[in-house]
Amino acid sequence: MSAGTTGAGAAPSEPLLDIRDLRISYRGRTGPVPAVRGIDLTVRPGEVVALVGESGSGKSTAAHAVLGLLPRGGSLDGGAIRFGGTDLARLGEDALRGFRGKEIGLIPQDPMISLNPVRRIGPQVAEALLVHRLADREAAARRTLELLDEAGLPDPAVTARRYPHELSGGMCQRVLIAVALAARPRLVIADEPTSALDVTVQRRILDHIGTLTRERGIAVLLITHDLAVAADRADRVSVMARGEIVETGSVRQVLRRPAHPYTRGLLAAAPGLDGAWARVAVTVKEPAPEGPASEGSAAKGPAPEGSARDGSAVAEPTPEAPVRSAGQESALKKSAPDDGDLVVAEDLVKEFPGRRGARRPGPRAVDGVSLRIGRGETLALVGESGSGKSTTARMLVRLTGTTSGRITFTGQDITRLGGGDLRRLRRRMQIVQQSPYASLSPRLSVAEIVTEPLRAFRVGSRAERACRAAELIDRVRLPAAVLGRRAAELSGGQRQRVAIARALALEPDLVVCDEPVSALDVSSQAQVLDLLAALQADLGISCLFISHDLAVVRRIAHRVAVMRAGRIVETGPVGQVFTRPAHPYTHDLLAAVPGALAR
Amino acid sequence: MRTYLLRRLLQAVFVLWAAYTVSFGVLYMLPSDPATIMAAGGGDASTVTPEQTAALRHQYGLDRPLAEQYGTRLLHAVHGDLGRSVQSGVPVTRMISQALPTTLQLAAAALLLSVLLGGAVALLASWTRYGPLRQLLLSLPSLGVSAPTFWVGLVLVQLFSFRWHVFPAFGDQGFDALVLPSVTLALPGAALIAQVFAKGLRTALAEPYVQTALAKGAGRGRVLFGHAVRNASAAPLTLVGIMVGNLLAGAVVVETVFARAGIGRETAAAVTAQDIPVVQGVVVLGAVAFVLTTLAVDLLLPLIDPRITTTARRAVPA
Amino acid sequence: MTDLGIPDTGTPESGADLPDPAAADRPKGSGRPRRPARFRPVRPGLLLSVLLIAVLLPAAFFPHLLTSRDPLAAVPHDKLLPPGSGHPFGTDQLGRDLFARVVHGSLLTLQASGLAVLVGLVVGSLAGLLAGYLGGIVDDALMRLTDVLLSIPGLLLSLALVTALGFGTVKVALAVGVTSVSTFTRIMRAEVLRIAGSGYVEAARASGTRAPAVLLRHVLPNAAGPVLVYAAIDFGAVVLQVSSLSFLGYGAQPPAPEWGSLVSDGRNYLATAWWLSTLPGLVIAATVLAANRIARALDGADTEER
């Protein structure tokens, strides 16, 4: 990877970017809080270096310091950032401007909000050339079209005249790639460039960044929380934790023989697709998949991500996942008995009302979904954000009405149940929501939260309920001390355990888990998943598990239903779906999971 | 677009009708007796004889059922007849149209001043890198919204008319006489615009797209004027739409302070004399001003922010 | 209406480590990290504001604490004295002590303002609660009504009410209070909707909690904060409106002092006795400034809490 550097100073062996003992702190309420504590990092010309760490590890802060773009309250306390012989840490604002864009490009984290919403695409790309006077207005406009074309955007002339909100997230990120590469920089900093995108788009964007930079000999500093992405794309990896770099080395070295316990923890904590992959962390962590940006784009129906949902993805070699272990198979048989299904849904349809005054109803969020959940069975509903999986779940537990279709629970039609009957039904089906930050009332103590369902059904006396709260908290492996705390004082993982305890309070027959780990850190993800699996096996409850993350699903479900655009495209036992996917979309999803390339 | 305009016009008609109805409800249906109020003419109600009240009641149709009164008055209002002033007997519409020009002059000058002043303060505060100056500029608006208009007017008169003799203290003749009143009327609006615009700019400057622009190598000026200003101007523009009605209301105070002729002073006089038809006319005028300016603003907004389309907006911004 | 568009503020871990520098000093799950964070360096503006209000509020109920003079006692010999040792604010054309009049004026003005805010708060919150909770036709009707009330400039609406009700401090207070109702309604409704759409209310519903219990346990306690904060924000504006109406002469009848009418009384002596309208007006401005400053601090604390 020591391919042709673009002249100017540094010899191939000499580092292009050389960070020494970089220290950054934020202004906290009680004094400066260190975010980066003396890190060393080098990037040689044309090399791809991944900086890996969990959120809060300081990796983005360090990367932004290279460009002199620390967020408000951040200050550079010391160290050197040598770039091609110049110490950027010592430069003033005006001198730094000469480097930004021209020498060092930035591909930001969330493409949907990283383009100015009120300006057309073309001028925003051209600006990167104009600020450095690399072209006059006319030439810049012409060059913009070439750049958009290079970035893989269809019909550059049309795209250039569009506004960012008219493009999908993937297309926006391609525009930002065009911006970053416009002035032919020597280094590109890619800050979690795909974490806000859908799984299938992620891989194509990363591929594209890889191709463009390799062809041009541009070095890349790739910031990611995802070891698998780093493994796929980088030449060297640096692992960062709590503001320090704990491990640096070649990809192979770091993944095969992680020296630092933190790296080992990261590797072990990530749910693997199967045993053979377990050494590679496989998580596809999308922050808030149902967030406003993605929902908005889904609702407005933006142009599809290129025409690129083409054969190449399908032609990708199928991951050869081994068959389920014998133990798992027997567990499956044991827990999926034939004594009838607990829940059966037939041909569910959900139409959200269209805009006020519009005559036609809005788009169908769920379009004819049928599924069944056996007693003691875990069914996973998998799909990308906006596929309608959450809405399906909410219909099942009657939190939202159905437009048409039928739901039966232990043989009883519950589709239109109301009043006291619905309340009695609630006792038998509970939900664990996606965000434990929103699902726990900020004003109540943990004990009050956990016993809320008991209060609602007047179960037991006050003392008995307190007793039950302690029992439930123990059940989800939390210390009894948390009972008196408020939700705000707990971590995300702890909060989600509280939510699980609440769902179990009434000993329901069915628990619906709506992306229960997607808002959590990798390490707490694994713990919560283990807990869920253990509880499900112990208590023999049925579980509907909603996730966008195939790796997570494999770990916990008996059967999988794959959802896309409001329909279920494939259903089957986990082993079968993962080894012999029948539908091309499932194929696509499996192939898109990072880590596939690292096998 | 045409259906949008049509819908907005219907909405405007609804708001006007509703405003008329509300003012009718307030003025004619509240427990107080309009006839007694009118007969007393702002004086002591106990001196009014029952005969006088009854005569007035008949004259203004107040002895008929409320629904019938409402019907006939609304019908007349639709035809441009808002009744006659109790004090002078002059038709309300004529009173308003005669007094409107001077008030419009005042309001337009004040609007222009508030936009210029407010915009300048916000831009300068976002531009300057000198901390104390920014602090000073950002603290000006909260002073502006806290000072009572009538008092600011009097202080200006004291300083500029009586002490320095720069501008006339009272009257409505010529440009000189317009300066102090329009500055007085403009200050609260300018303060609001400065607050909203400065906040918008601060938000915009912290957005990721500004980071993108900085990463391209763009300088402060380019970032502020090329990226932040347009993103930050939707909120102040909406505010301007709401302000116009308030300028009309503010004219009541300012015209009283500066003894200018205009709608404001007519209103103050009408309230003092409890001249119900005139007060209702002014309330409806205020609603008209509000409806027209918000419509104009709503049509302008999509030009500033392409994400706002003319299909999904409601009559009154929250 | 689905509330998909409401941004989910509850997932602080979803972003990268960049935008939330404060997260660094918030250790997860250890002890009580939030409480000590409240202490800040003392802000002089806020301190002054609190002091001023702390002096003014008692004055509104017990004016004798601040001045022993009678606000109505005219001493013709001492007329139009400039501010000095005996009379900190000077005297008026009848020789009445201006300071005593301002202090006693705060009684009427601040009580009227308090009453006006209370009217807006109570009526508006109830309407907002109904609109947000019942939804459907009730919601539509109430929202259209607030639309209309907001389309009439506040001062004009107050003037119409004054015309109908007649003059006097209480009537002015009612007239001003009505103009606040629609904003309170909207805030309460928005809060109710926000909370009703939140995860914990859904969880409560899903676990079978009845509607009234949800309202009492979850919705009201969480909605109260923003509404009360708005009451504080509204107070400053209400003081201004009440004194404007008093300035125009619709408040208390002549000998009784009110802040607005005191400024108005001084108009005829602008050239000769500057203090007559300047000092009472300054008191109004300072009060409003202080009230706004405190409201802003409350608002900040409230936003931070959530």
Coordinates of N, CA, C and O in Angstrom, one line a residue, chain A residues 383-437:
Chain A
G383 N -35.0 -6.4 9.8 CA -35.2 -5.5 8.6 C -34.5 -4.2 8.9 O -34.1 -3.9 10.0
E384 N -34.3 -3.4 7.8 CA -33.6 -2.1 8.0 C -34.6 -1.1 8.5 O -35.8 -1.4 8.7
S385 N -34.1 0.1 8.9 CA -35.0 1.1 9.5 C -36.0 1.5 8.4 O -35.7 1.6 7.3
G386 N -37.3 1.6 8.9 CA -38.3 2.0 8.0 C -39.0 0.8 7.3 O -39.9 1.0 6.5
S387 N -38.6 -0.4 7.7 CA -39.2 -1.6 7.0 C -40.5 -1.9 7.6 O -41.2 -2.8 7.0
G388 N -40.9 -1.3 8.7 CA -42.2 -1.6 9.3 C -42.2 -2.6 10.4 O -43.2 -3.0 10.9
K389 N -41.0 -3.0 10.8 CA -40.9 -4.1 11.8 C -41.4 -3.6 13.2 O -42.2 -4.3 13.9
S390 N -41.1 -2.4 13.6 CA -41.5 -1.8 14.8 C -43.1 -1.7 14.8 O -43.7 -2.0 15.8
T391 N -43.6 -1.2 13.7 CA -45.0 -1.0 13.6 C -45.7 -2.3 13.8 O -46.8 -2.4 14.4
T392 N -45.2 -3.3 13.1 CA -45.8 -4.7 13.2 C -45.9 -5.1 14.7 O -46.9 -5.6 15.2
A393 N -44.7 -4.9 15.4 CA -44.7 -5.3 16.8 C -45.7 -4.5 17.6 O -46.4 -5.1 18.5
R394 N -45.8 -3.2 17.4 CA -46.7 -2.4 18.1 C -48.2 -2.8 17.9 O -49.0 -2.7 18.7
M395 N -48.4 -3.2 16.6 CA -49.8 -3.7 16.3 C -50.1 -5.0 17.1 O -51.2 -5.2 17.7
L396 N -49.1 -5.9 17.2 CA -49.3 -7.2 17.9 C -49.7 -7.0 19.3 O -50.5 -7.7 19.9
V397 N -49.0 -6.0 20.0 CA -49.3 -5.8 21.4 C -50.4 -4.7 21.6 O -50.6 -4.2 22.7
R398 N -51.0 -4.4 20.5 CA -52.2 -3.5 20.5 C -51.8 -2.1 21.0 O -52.6 -1.4 21.7
L399 N -50.6 -1.6 20.7 CA -50.3 -0.2 21.1 C -50.7 0.7 20.0 O -50.7 1.9 20.1
T400 N -50.9 0.2 18.8 CA -51.4 1.0 17.7 C -52.4 0.1 17.0 O -52.4 -1.1 17.0
G401 N -53.4 0.8 16.4 CA -54.5 0.1 15.7 C -54.0 -0.6 14.4 O -53.0 -0.2 13.8
T402 N -54.8 -1.5 14.0 CA -54.5 -2.2 12.7 C -55.5 -1.6 11.6 O -56.7 -1.4 12.0
T403 N -55.0 -1.4 10.4 CA -55.9 -0.9 9.4 C -56.8 -2.1 8.9 O -58.0 -2.0 8.7
S404 N -56.1 -3.3 8.7 CA -56.9 -4.5 8.4 C -56.0 -5.7 8.8 O -54.8 -5.5 9.1
G405 N -56.6 -6.8 8.8 CA -55.9 -8.0 9.2 C -56.5 -8.5 10.6 O -57.4 -7.9 11.1
R406 N -55.9 -9.6 11.1 CA -56.4 -10.3 12.2 C -55.3 -10.7 13.1 O -54.3 -11.3 12.7
I407 N -55.4 -10.5 14.4 CA -54.5 -11.0 15.4 C -55.2 -11.9 16.4 O -56.2 -11.5 17.0
T408 N -54.7 -13.1 16.6 CA -55.2 -14.0 17.6 C -54.2 -14.3 18.6 O -53.0 -14.5 18.3
F409 N -54.6 -14.3 19.9 CA -53.7 -14.6 21.0 C -54.3 -15.7 21.8 O -55.5 -15.6 22.2
T410 N -53.6 -16.8 21.9 CA -54.2 -18.1 22.4 C -55.6 -18.4 21.9 O -56.5 -18.6 22.7
G411 N -55.7 -18.2 20.6 CA -56.9 -18.6 19.9 C -58.0 -17.5 20.0 O -59.0 -17.6 19.3
Q412 N -57.8 -16.4 20.8 CA -58.8 -15.4 20.9 C -58.5 -14.3 19.9 O -57.3 -13.8 19.8
D413 N -59.5 -13.8 19.2 CA -59.3 -12.7 18.3 C -59.1 -11.4 19.1 O -60.1 -11.0 19.8
I414 N -58.0 -10.8 19.1 CA -57.8 -9.6 19.9 C -57.6 -8.3 19.0 O -57.3 -7.2 19.5
T415 N -57.9 -8.4 17.7 CA -57.7 -7.3 16.8 C -58.4 -6.1 17.3 O -57.9 -4.9 17.2
R416 N -59.7 -6.2 17.7 CA -60.5 -5.0 18.0 C -60.8 -5.0 19.5 O -61.8 -4.3 19.9
L417 N -60.1 -5.7 20.3 CA -60.4 -5.8 21.7 C -60.3 -4.4 22.3 O -59.4 -3.6 21.9
G418 N -61.2 -4.1 23.3 CA -61.1 -2.7 23.9 C -61.4 -2.8 25.4 O -61.7 -3.9 25.9
G419 N -61.3 -1.7 26.1 CA -61.7 -1.5 27.4 C -61.1 -2.5 28.4 O -59.9 -2.8 28.3
G420 N -61.9 -3.1 29.2 CA -61.3 -4.0 30.3 C -60.7 -5.3 29.7 O -59.7 -5.8 30.2
D421 N -61.2 -5.8 28.5 CA -60.7 -6.9 27.9 C -59.2 -6.7 27.5 O -58.3 -7.5 27.6
L422 N -59.0 -5.5 26.9 CA -57.7 -5.1 26.4 C -56.8 -5.0 27.6 O -55.6 -5.5 27.6
R423 N -57.3 -4.4 28.7 CA -56.4 -4.3 29.9 C -56.0 -5.7 30.4 O -54.9 -5.9 30.8
R424 N -56.9 -6.6 30.4 CA -56.6 -8.0 30.9 C -55.6 -8.6 29.9 O -54.7 -9.4 30.4
L425 N -55.7 -8.3 28.6 CA -54.7 -8.8 27.7 C -53.3 -8.3 28.0 O -52.3 -9.0 27.9
R426 N -53.3 -7.0 28.3 CA -52.0 -6.3 28.6 C -51.2 -7.1 29.6 O -50.0 -7.1 29.6
R427 N -51.9 -7.7 30.5 CA -51.2 -8.5 31.6 C -50.4 -9.6 31.0 O -49.5 -10.1 31.6
R428 N -50.8 -10.1 29.9 CA -50.2 -11.3 29.3 C -49.1 -11.0 28.2 O -48.4 -11.9 27.8
M429 N -49.1 -9.8 27.8 CA -48.0 -9.4 26.8 C -47.4 -8.1 27.2 O -48.1 -7.1 27.5
Q430 N -46.1 -8.1 27.2 CA -45.4 -6.9 27.7 C -44.3 -6.5 26.6 O -44.0 -7.3 25.7
I431 N -43.8 -5.2 26.7 CA -42.9 -4.8 25.7 C -41.7 -4.2 26.3 O -41.7 -3.6 27.4
V432 N -40.5 -4.5 25.7 CA -39.3 -3.8 26.1 C -38.9 -2.9 24.9 O -38.7 -3.4 23.8
Q433 N -38.8 -1.6 25.2 CA -38.7 -0.7 24.1 C -37.2 -0.5 23.7 O -36.3 -0.9 24.4
Q434 N -37.1 0.2 22.6 CA -35.8 0.4 22.0 C -34.8 1.2 22.9 O -33.7 0.8 23.1
S435 N -35.3 2.4 23.2 CA -34.4 3.3 24.0 C -34.7 3.3 25.4 O -35.7 3.8 25.9
P436 N -33.8 2.8 26.2 CA -34.0 2.8 27.7 C -33.9 4.2 28.2 O -34.2 4.4 29.4
Y437 N -33.5 5.1 27.4 CA -33.4 6.5 27.9 C -34.7 7.1 27.9 O -35.0 8.0 28.7

